[in-house]
Coordinates of N, CA and C in Angstrom, one line a residue:
M1 N 61.0 98.8 130.2 CA 60.2 98.0 131.1 C 58.8 98.7 131.4
T2 N 58.8 100.0 131.6 CA 57.6 100.7 131.8 C 56.7 100.7 130.6
A3 N 57.2 100.8 129.4 CA 56.4 100.8 128.2 C 55.8 99.4 128.1
L4 N 56.6 98.3 128.3 CA 56.1 97.0 128.2 C 55.0 96.7 129.2
F5 N 55.2 97.2 130.4 CA 54.1 97.1 131.5 C 52.8 97.7 131.0
R6 N 52.9 98.9 130.4 CA 51.7 99.6 130.0 C 51.0 98.7 129.0
W7 N 51.7 98.1 128.0 CA 51.1 97.2 127.1 C 50.4 96.0 127.7
L8 N 51.2 95.3 128.6 CA 50.7 94.1 129.3 C 49.5 94.4 130.2
N9 N 49.5 95.6 130.8 CA 48.4 95.9 131.7 C 47.2 96.5 131.0
A10 N 47.2 96.7 129.7 CA 46.1 97.4 129.0 C 44.9 96.4 128.9
P11 N 43.7 97.0 129.1 CA 42.5 96.1 129.0 C 42.4 95.3 127.7
A12 N 42.8 95.9 126.6 CA 42.6 95.2 125.3 C 43.5 94.0 125.3
N13 N 44.7 94.1 125.9 CA 45.6 93.0 125.9 C 45.1 91.9 126.8
W14 N 44.5 92.2 127.9 CA 43.9 91.3 128.8 C 42.7 90.6 128.1
C15 N 42.0 91.3 127.3 CA 40.8 90.7 126.6 C 41.3 89.7 125.6
G16 N 42.5 90.0 124.9 CA 43.0 89.0 124.0 C 43.6 87.8 124.7
L17 N 44.2 88.0 125.8 CA 44.8 86.9 126.6 C 43.7 86.0 127.1
L18 N 42.6 86.6 127.5 CA 41.4 85.8 128.0 C 40.8 84.9 126.9
A19 N 40.7 85.5 125.7 CA 40.2 84.8 124.5 C 41.1 83.6 124.2
A20 N 42.4 83.9 124.2 CA 43.4 82.8 123.8 C 43.4 81.7 124.9
T21 N 43.3 82.1 126.2 CA 43.2 81.1 127.3 C 42.0 80.3 127.2
A22 N 40.9 80.8 126.8 CA 39.6 80.1 126.6 C 39.8 79.0 125.5
V23 N 40.5 79.3 124.4 CA 40.7 78.4 123.4 C 41.6 77.2 123.8
L24 N 42.7 77.6 124.6 CA 43.7 76.6 125.1 C 43.0 75.7 126.1
T25 N 42.1 76.3 126.9 CA 41.4 75.4 127.8 C 40.5 74.4 127.1
L26 N 39.8 74.8 126.1 CA 39.0 73.9 125.3 C 39.9 72.8 124.7
K27 N 41.1 73.2 124.2 CA 42.0 72.2 123.6 C 42.4 71.2 124.7
A28 N 42.7 71.7 125.9 CA 43.1 70.8 127.0 C 42.1 69.8 127.4
L29 N 40.8 70.2 127.2 CA 39.7 69.4 127.5 C 39.4 68.4 126.3
G30 N 40.2 68.5 125.2 CA 40.0 67.6 124.1 C 38.9 68.0 123.2
L31 N 38.4 69.2 123.3 CA 37.3 69.6 122.4 C 37.6 70.2 121.1
L32 N 38.9 70.6 120.9 CA 39.3 71.2 119.7 C 40.4 70.4 118.9
G33 N 40.9 69.4 119.5 CA 42.0 68.6 118.8 C 43.2 69.4 118.5
S34 N 43.8 69.2 117.4 CA 45.0 69.9 117.0 C 44.8 71.3 116.6
L35 N 43.6 71.6 116.4 CA 43.3 73.0 115.9 C 43.5 74.1 117.0
G36 N 43.5 73.6 118.2 CA 43.6 74.6 119.4 C 44.8 75.5 119.3
L37 N 46.0 74.9 119.0 CA 47.2 75.7 118.9 C 47.1 76.7 117.8
L38 N 46.4 76.4 116.7 CA 46.3 77.3 115.6 C 45.2 78.4 115.9
L39 N 44.2 78.0 116.6 CA 43.2 79.0 116.9 C 43.5 80.0 118.1
A40 N 44.5 79.6 118.9 CA 44.8 80.4 120.0 C 45.3 81.8 119.6
P41 N 46.3 81.9 118.6 CA 46.7 83.2 118.2 C 45.5 84.0 117.5
V42 N 44.7 83.3 116.8 CA 43.5 84.0 116.2 C 42.6 84.5 117.3
A43 N 42.4 83.7 118.3 CA 41.5 84.2 119.4 C 42.1 85.4 120.1
Y44 N 43.5 85.3 120.3 CA 44.1 86.5 120.9 C 43.9 87.8 120.1
G45 N 44.2 87.6 118.8 CA 44.0 88.8 117.9 C 42.6 89.3 117.9
T46 N 41.6 88.4 117.9 CA 40.2 88.8 117.9 C 39.9 89.5 119.2
G47 N 40.3 88.9 120.3 CA 40.1 89.5 121.6 C 40.7 90.9 121.7
L48 N 41.9 91.0 121.2 CA 42.7 92.3 121.2 C 41.9 93.4 120.5
V49 N 41.4 93.0 119.3 CA 40.7 94.0 118.4 C 39.4 94.4 119.1
V50 N 38.7 93.4 119.7 CA 37.4 93.7 120.4 C 37.7 94.6 121.6
G51 N 38.7 94.3 122.3 CA 39.1 95.1 123.5 C 39.5 96.5 123.1
A52 N 40.2 96.6 122.0 CA 40.7 97.9 121.5 C 39.6 98.8 121.1
L53 N 38.6 98.2 120.4 CA 37.4 98.9 120.0 C 36.6 99.4 121.2
W54 N 36.7 98.7 122.3 CA 35.9 99.1 123.5 C 36.7 100.0 124.4
W55 N 38.0 99.7 124.6 CA 38.8 100.5 125.6 C 39.9 101.3 125.0
G56 N 40.2 101.0 123.7 CA 41.3 101.7 123.0 C 42.5 100.8 122.9
W57 N 43.3 101.1 121.9 CA 44.5 100.3 121.7 C 45.5 100.5 122.7
P58 N 46.2 99.4 123.2 CA 47.4 99.5 124.1 C 48.4 100.4 123.5
S59 N 49.2 101.0 124.3 CA 50.3 101.9 123.8 C 51.6 101.7 124.6
F60 N 52.7 101.8 123.9 CA 54.0 101.8 124.6 C 54.4 103.2 125.0
K61 N 53.6 104.2 124.6 CA 54.0 105.6 124.9 C 53.4 106.0 126.2
E62 N 54.1 107.0 126.8 CA 53.7 107.6 128.1 C 52.4 108.4 127.8
P63 N 51.4 108.3 128.6 CA 50.2 109.2 128.3 C 50.5 110.6 128.4
A64 N 49.9 111.4 127.5 CA 50.2 112.8 127.5 C 49.7 113.5 128.8
F65 N 50.4 114.5 129.3 CA 50.0 115.2 130.5 C 48.7 116.0 130.2
E66 N 47.7 115.8 131.1 CA 46.5 116.5 131.0 C 46.3 117.5 132.2
A67 N 46.2 118.7 131.9 CA 46.1 119.7 132.9 C 44.9 119.5 133.8
L68 N 45.1 119.7 135.1 CA 44.0 119.6 136.1 C 43.2 120.8 136.1
Q69 N 41.9 120.7 135.9 CA 40.9 121.8 135.9 C 39.7 121.4 136.6
F70 N 39.4 122.2 137.7 CA 38.2 121.8 138.5 C 37.3 123.1 138.7
K71 N 36.0 122.9 138.7 CA 35.1 123.9 138.9 C 34.7 124.1 140.4
D72 N 34.7 125.3 140.9 CA 34.4 125.6 142.3 C 32.9 125.9 142.3
E73 N 32.1 124.8 142.3 CA 30.7 124.9 142.3 C 30.1 123.7 143.1
G74 N 28.8 123.9 143.5 CA 28.1 122.8 144.2 C 28.7 122.7 145.7
D75 N 28.5 121.5 146.2 CA 28.9 121.2 147.6 C 30.4 121.3 147.7
A76 N 30.8 122.1 148.7 CA 32.2 122.4 148.9 C 33.0 121.1 149.1
R77 N 32.5 120.2 150.0 CA 33.2 119.0 150.3 C 33.4 118.1 149.1
E78 N 32.4 118.0 148.2 CA 32.5 117.2 147.0 C 33.5 117.8 146.0
A79 N 33.4 119.1 145.9 CA 34.3 119.8 144.9 C 35.7 119.7 145.3
M80 N 36.0 119.9 146.6 CA 37.4 119.8 147.1 C 37.9 118.4 147.0
G81 N 37.0 117.4 147.3 CA 37.4 116.0 147.2 C 37.7 115.6 145.8
R82 N 37.0 116.0 144.8 CA 37.3 115.7 143.4 C 38.7 116.3 143.0
A83 N 38.9 117.5 143.4 CA 40.2 118.2 143.1 C 41.3 117.5 143.8
L84 N 41.2 117.2 145.0 CA 42.3 116.5 145.7 C 42.6 115.1 145.2
D85 N 41.5 114.4 144.8 CA 41.7 113.1 144.2 C 42.5 113.2 142.9
G86 N 42.1 114.2 142.1 CA 42.8 114.4 140.8 C 44.3 114.8 141.0
V87 N 44.6 115.7 141.9 CA 45.9 116.1 142.2 C 46.8 114.9 142.7
R88 N 46.2 114.1 143.6 CA 46.9 112.9 144.1 C 47.2 111.9 143.0
R89 N 46.2 111.6 142.2 CA 46.4 110.6 141.1 C 47.5 111.1 140.2
L90 N 47.6 112.4 139.9 CA 48.6 112.9 139.0 C 50.0 112.8 139.6
A91 N 50.0 113.1 140.9 CA 51.3 113.1 141.6 C 51.8 111.6 141.7
E92 N 50.9 110.7 141.9 CA 51.3 109.3 142.1 C 51.7 108.7 140.7
H93 N 51.0 109.1 139.6 CA 51.3 108.6 138.3 C 52.6 109.3 137.8
N94 N 52.7 110.6 138.1 CA 54.0 111.3 137.8 C 54.4 111.0 136.3
P95 N 53.7 111.6 135.3 CA 54.0 111.3 133.9 C 55.4 111.7 133.6
G96 N 56.1 110.7 133.0 CA 57.5 111.0 132.6 C 58.5 111.2 133.7
G97 N 58.0 111.0 134.9 CA 58.9 111.2 136.1 C 59.3 112.6 136.2
R98 N 58.4 113.5 135.9 CA 58.8 114.9 135.8 C 58.8 115.6 137.2
I99 N 58.1 114.9 138.2 CA 58.1 115.4 139.5 C 59.1 114.6 140.4
P100 N 60.1 115.2 141.0 CA 61.0 114.4 141.8 C 60.3 113.7 142.9
A101 N 60.7 112.5 143.2 CA 60.0 111.6 144.1 C 59.6 112.3 145.5
P102 N 60.6 113.0 146.1 CA 60.3 113.7 147.4 C 59.2 114.8 147.2
L103 N 59.2 115.4 146.1 CA 58.2 116.5 145.8 C 56.9 115.9 145.6
A104 N 56.8 114.8 144.8 CA 55.6 114.1 144.6 C 55.0 113.6 145.9
Q105 N 55.8 113.1 146.8 CA 55.4 112.6 148.1 C 54.8 113.8 148.9
R106 N 55.4 114.9 148.8 CA 54.9 116.1 149.6 C 53.5 116.5 149.0
I107 N 53.3 116.4 147.7 CA 52.0 116.7 147.1 C 50.9 115.8 147.7
V108 N 51.3 114.5 147.7 CA 50.3 113.5 148.2 C 50.0 113.7 149.7
Q109 N 51.0 114.1 150.4 CA 50.8 114.3 151.9 C 50.0 115.6 152.1
L110 N 50.2 116.6 151.2 CA 49.4 117.8 151.3 C 47.9 117.5 151.1
C111 N 47.7 116.7 150.1 CA 46.3 116.3 149.8 C 45.7 115.6 151.0
A112 N 46.5 114.7 151.6 CA 46.0 114.0 152.8 C 45.7 115.0 154.0
K113 N 46.6 116.0 154.1 CA 46.3 117.0 155.2 C 45.1 117.8 154.9
L114 N 44.9 118.1 153.6 CA 43.7 118.9 153.3 C 42.4 118.1 153.5
E115 N 42.5 116.8 153.2 CA 41.3 115.9 153.5 C 41.1 115.8 155.0
G116 N 42.2 115.7 155.8 CA 42.1 115.7 157.2 C 41.5 117.0 157.7
L117 N 41.8 118.1 157.1 CA 41.2 119.4 157.5 C 39.7 119.4 157.2
L118 N 39.3 118.8 156.1 CA 37.9 118.7 155.8 C 37.2 117.9 156.9
D119 N 37.8 116.8 157.3 CA 37.1 116.0 158.3 C 37.1 116.7 159.6
Q120 N 38.2 117.4 159.9 CA 38.2 118.2 161.2 C 37.2 119.3 161.2
W121 N 37.0 119.9 160.0 CA 36.1 121.0 159.8 C 34.6 120.6 160.1
E122 N 34.3 119.4 159.6 CA 33.0 118.8 159.7 C 32.7 118.5 161.2
R123 N 33.7 118.0 161.9 CA 33.5 117.6 163.3 C 33.6 118.8 164.3
S124 N 34.2 119.8 163.9 CA 34.6 120.9 164.8 C 33.3 121.7 165.3
K125 N 33.4 122.1 166.5 CA 32.4 123.0 167.1 C 32.7 124.5 166.7
G126 N 33.9 124.7 166.2 CA 34.4 126.1 165.8 C 34.0 126.4 164.4
Q127 N 34.4 127.6 164.0 CA 34.1 128.0 162.6 C 35.3 128.7 162.0
L128 N 35.5 128.6 160.7 CA 36.5 129.4 160.1 C 35.9 130.6 159.6
S129 N 36.7 131.7 159.6 CA 36.1 133.0 159.1 C 35.8 132.8 157.6
L130 N 35.1 133.8 157.0 CA 34.8 133.7 155.6 C 36.0 133.7 154.8
Q131 N 37.0 134.5 155.2 CA 38.3 134.5 154.4 C 39.0 133.2 154.5
E132 N 39.1 132.6 155.7 CA 39.7 131.3 155.9 C 39.0 130.2 155.1
S133 N 37.7 130.2 155.1 CA 36.9 129.3 154.4 C 37.2 129.4 152.9
F134 N 37.4 130.6 152.4 CA 37.7 130.9 151.0 C 39.1 130.3 150.7
H135 N 40.1 130.5 151.6 CA 41.4 130.0 151.4 C 41.4 128.4 151.4
A136 N 40.7 127.8 152.3 CA 40.7 126.3 152.4 C 40.1 125.8 151.1
R137 N 39.0 126.3 150.6 CA 38.4 125.8 149.4 C 39.3 126.0 148.2
H138 N 39.9 127.2 148.1 CA 40.7 127.5 146.9 C 42.0 126.8 146.9
I139 N 42.6 126.5 148.0 CA 43.9 125.7 148.1 C 43.7 124.4 147.3
A140 N 42.5 123.7 147.6 CA 42.3 122.4 147.1 C 41.8 122.5 145.6
I141 N 41.0 123.5 145.3 CA 40.3 123.5 144.0 C 41.1 124.3 142.9
R142 N 41.9 125.3 143.4 CA 42.5 126.2 142.5 C 44.0 126.3 142.7
Y143 N 44.5 126.7 143.9 CA 45.9 127.1 144.1 C 46.8 125.9 143.9
L144 N 46.5 124.7 144.5 CA 47.4 123.6 144.3 C 47.3 123.0 142.9
P145 N 46.2 122.8 142.3 CA 46.1 122.3 140.9 C 46.8 123.2 139.9
E146 N 46.6 124.5 140.1 CA 47.2 125.5 139.1 C 48.7 125.5 139.3
A147 N 49.2 125.4 140.5 CA 50.7 125.4 140.8 C 51.3 124.2 140.1
L148 N 50.6 123.0 140.3 CA 51.1 121.8 139.7 C 51.1 121.8 138.2
N149 N 50.0 122.3 137.6 CA 49.8 122.5 136.2 C 51.0 123.3 135.6
T150 N 51.2 124.4 136.2 CA 52.2 125.3 135.7 C 53.6 124.7 135.8
Y151 N 53.9 124.0 136.9 CA 55.2 123.4 137.1 C 55.4 122.3 136.0
L152 N 54.4 121.5 135.8 CA 54.5 120.4 134.8 C 54.6 120.9 133.4
S153 N 54.2 122.1 133.1 CA 54.4 122.7 131.8 C 55.8 123.0 131.4
I154 N 56.7 123.1 132.4 CA 58.1 123.4 132.2 C 58.9 122.2 131.9
P155 N 59.7 122.1 130.9 CA 60.6 121.0 130.7 C 61.4 120.6 131.9
T156 N 61.6 119.3 132.1 CA 62.2 118.8 133.4 C 63.6 119.4 133.6
Q157 N 64.4 119.4 132.6 CA 65.8 119.9 132.8 C 65.8 121.4 133.1
F158 N 65.0 122.1 132.4 CA 64.9 123.5 132.6 C 64.5 123.8 134.0
A159 N 63.4 123.0 134.5 CA 62.9 123.3 135.9 C 63.9 123.0 136.9
K160 N 64.9 122.1 136.6 CA 65.9 121.7 137.6 C 67.1 122.6 137.6
T161 N 67.4 123.2 136.5 CA 68.7 123.9 136.4 C 68.7 125.3 136.1
K162 N 67.7 125.8 135.4 CA 67.6 127.2 135.0 C 67.1 128.1 136.1
L163 N 67.8 129.2 136.3 CA 67.3 130.2 137.4 C 66.3 131.1 136.8
L164 N 65.2 131.4 137.6 CA 64.2 132.3 137.1 C 64.5 133.7 137.7
A165 N 63.6 134.6 137.4 CA 63.8 136.0 137.8 C 64.0 136.2 139.3
N166 N 63.5 135.2 140.1 CA 63.6 135.3 141.6 C 64.9 134.7 142.1
G167 N 65.8 134.3 141.1 CA 67.1 133.7 141.5 C 67.0 132.3 141.9
K168 N 65.9 131.6 141.7 CA 65.7 130.2 142.1 C 65.3 129.4 140.9
T169 N 65.4 128.1 140.9 CA 64.9 127.3 139.8 C 63.4 127.1 140.0
A170 N 62.8 126.6 138.9 CA 61.3 126.4 139.0 C 61.0 125.3 140.0
Q171 N 61.9 124.3 140.1 CA 61.7 123.3 141.1 C 61.8 123.8 142.5
T172 N 62.8 124.6 142.8 CA 62.9 125.2 144.1 C 61.7 126.2 144.4
T173 N 61.3 126.9 143.4 CA 60.2 127.8 143.6 C 58.9 127.0 143.9
F174 N 58.7 125.9 143.2 CA 57.5 125.1 143.5 C 57.6 124.5 144.9
E175 N 58.8 124.1 145.3 CA 58.9 123.6 146.7 C 58.5 124.7 147.7
G176 N 58.8 125.9 147.4 CA 58.4 127.0 148.3 C 56.9 127.2 148.3
V177 N 56.3 127.1 147.1 CA 54.9 127.2 147.0 C 54.2 126.2 147.9
L178 N 54.7 124.9 147.7 CA 54.1 123.8 148.6 C 54.3 124.1 150.0
G179 N 55.4 124.7 150.4 CA 55.7 125.0 151.8 C 54.7 126.0 152.3
E180 N 54.4 127.0 151.5 CA 53.4 128.0 151.9 C 52.0 127.4 152.0
L181 N 51.6 126.6 151.1 CA 50.3 125.9 151.2 C 50.2 125.0 152.4
E182 N 51.3 124.3 152.7 CA 51.4 123.4 153.9 C 51.2 124.2 155.1
A183 N 51.9 125.3 155.2 CA 51.8 126.2 156.4 C 50.4 126.7 156.6
K184 N 49.7 127.1 155.5 CA 48.4 127.6 155.6 C 47.4 126.6 156.1
V185 N 47.5 125.4 155.5 CA 46.6 124.3 155.9 C 46.8 124.0 157.4
E186 N 48.1 123.9 157.9 CA 48.4 123.7 159.3 C 47.8 124.8 160.2
Q187 N 47.9 126.0 159.7 CA 47.3 127.1 160.5 C 45.8 127.0 160.6
L188 N 45.1 126.7 159.5 CA 43.7 126.5 159.5 C 43.3 125.4 160.5
G189 N 44.0 124.3 160.5 CA 43.7 123.2 161.4 C 43.9 123.6 162.8
D190 N 45.0 124.4 163.1 CA 45.3 124.9 164.5 C 44.1 125.9 164.9
D191 N 43.6 126.7 164.0 CA 42.5 127.6 164.3 C 41.3 126.8 164.8
L192 N 41.0 125.8 164.1 CA 39.8 125.0 164.5 C 40.1 124.2 165.8
A193 N 41.3 123.7 165.9 CA 41.6 123.0 167.1 C 41.6 123.9 168.3
G194 N 42.1 125.1 168.1 CA 42.1 126.1 169.2 C 40.7 126.4 169.7
Q195 N 39.8 126.6 168.7 CA 38.4 126.9 169.1 C 37.7 125.7 169.8
D196 N 38.0 124.5 169.3 CA 37.5 123.3 170.0 C 38.0 123.1 171.4
A197 N 39.3 123.4 171.5 CA 39.9 123.3 172.9 C 39.3 124.3 173.8
Q198 N 39.1 125.6 173.3 CA 38.4 126.6 174.2 C 37.0 126.2 174.5
A199 N 36.3 125.6 173.6 CA 34.9 125.2 173.9 C 34.9 124.0 174.9
F200 N 35.9 123.1 174.8 CA 36.1 122.1 175.7 C 36.4 122.6 177.1
L201 N 37.3 123.6 177.2 CA 37.6 124.2 178.5 C 36.4 124.8 179.1
A202 N 35.7 125.6 178.3 CA 34.5 126.3 178.9 C 33.5 125.3 179.4
H203 N 33.3 124.2 178.7 CA 32.3 123.1 179.1 C 32.8 122.5 180.4
S204 N 34.1 122.2 180.4 CA 34.7 121.6 181.7 C 34.5 122.5 182.9
E205 N 34.7 123.8 182.7 CA 34.5 124.8 183.8 C 33.0 124.8 184.2
F206 N 32.1 124.7 183.2 CA 30.7 124.7 183.5 C 30.4 123.5 184.4
L207 N 30.9 122.3 184.0 CA 30.6 121.1 184.8 C 31.2 121.1 186.2
K208 N 32.4 121.7 186.2 CA 33.1 121.9 187.5 C 32.2 122.7 188.5
Q209 N 31.7 123.8 187.9 CA 30.9 124.7 188.8 C 29.6 124.1 189.2
K210 N 29.0 123.3 188.3 CA 27.7 122.7 188.5 C 27.8 121.5 189.4
F211 N 28.8 120.6 189.2 CA 28.8 119.4 190.0 C 30.1 119.3 190.9
G212 N 30.9 120.2 190.9 CA 32.1 120.2 191.7 C 31.8 120.2 193.2
A213 N 32.7 119.7 194.0 CA 32.5 119.7 195.5 C 32.3 121.1 196.0
K214 N 31.2 121.3 196.8 CA 30.9 122.6 197.3 C 31.6 122.8 198.7
Q215 N 32.1 124.0 198.9 CA 32.7 124.3 200.2 C 31.6 124.3 201.3
P216 N 31.9 123.7 202.5 CA 31.0 123.7 203.6 C 30.7 125.2 204.1

């Protein structure tokens, strides 16, 4: 069913269907007579070929896995955004079902948390240290994509069943890596939130001293 869906949803197939539909519409309007039914398959084939030349031929095969590679350059927000979008799309597409559904969902959620951290970072009155800024940027652009690339390079059955040198399977090891990244992102968010809370408290004390009721 998945292979059939890939064919039906291909742009070239839609191009062929639109061409055939146009011919059948003209026949329904009485403009083609009995030739309409004969021309419809020809129109579909022509549309399919034209669409294939433009978008590529439809395929029943699963697309090959393409490793995620991102450059850490330019605007940090844009670079991190591109990387997170690529990781999310790969996790949602899940080529060959090689990522267990709960694990894929954790990857998507981690991308959302990182995007939330970026938003928080932009709004925050606080600052991350140079080292923490480095970690935040590299989690999105390097650490998470590379961990996912490496995991997907391992055959599914091997990743689920074979123990590695650490005494765990590749799947369990990858789950641990995600846990470490999740914990770091949460810590970075807490650091910013703590600084903002402290700034809020200091401002509140200032207002209290300035406008609070004075003792007689």
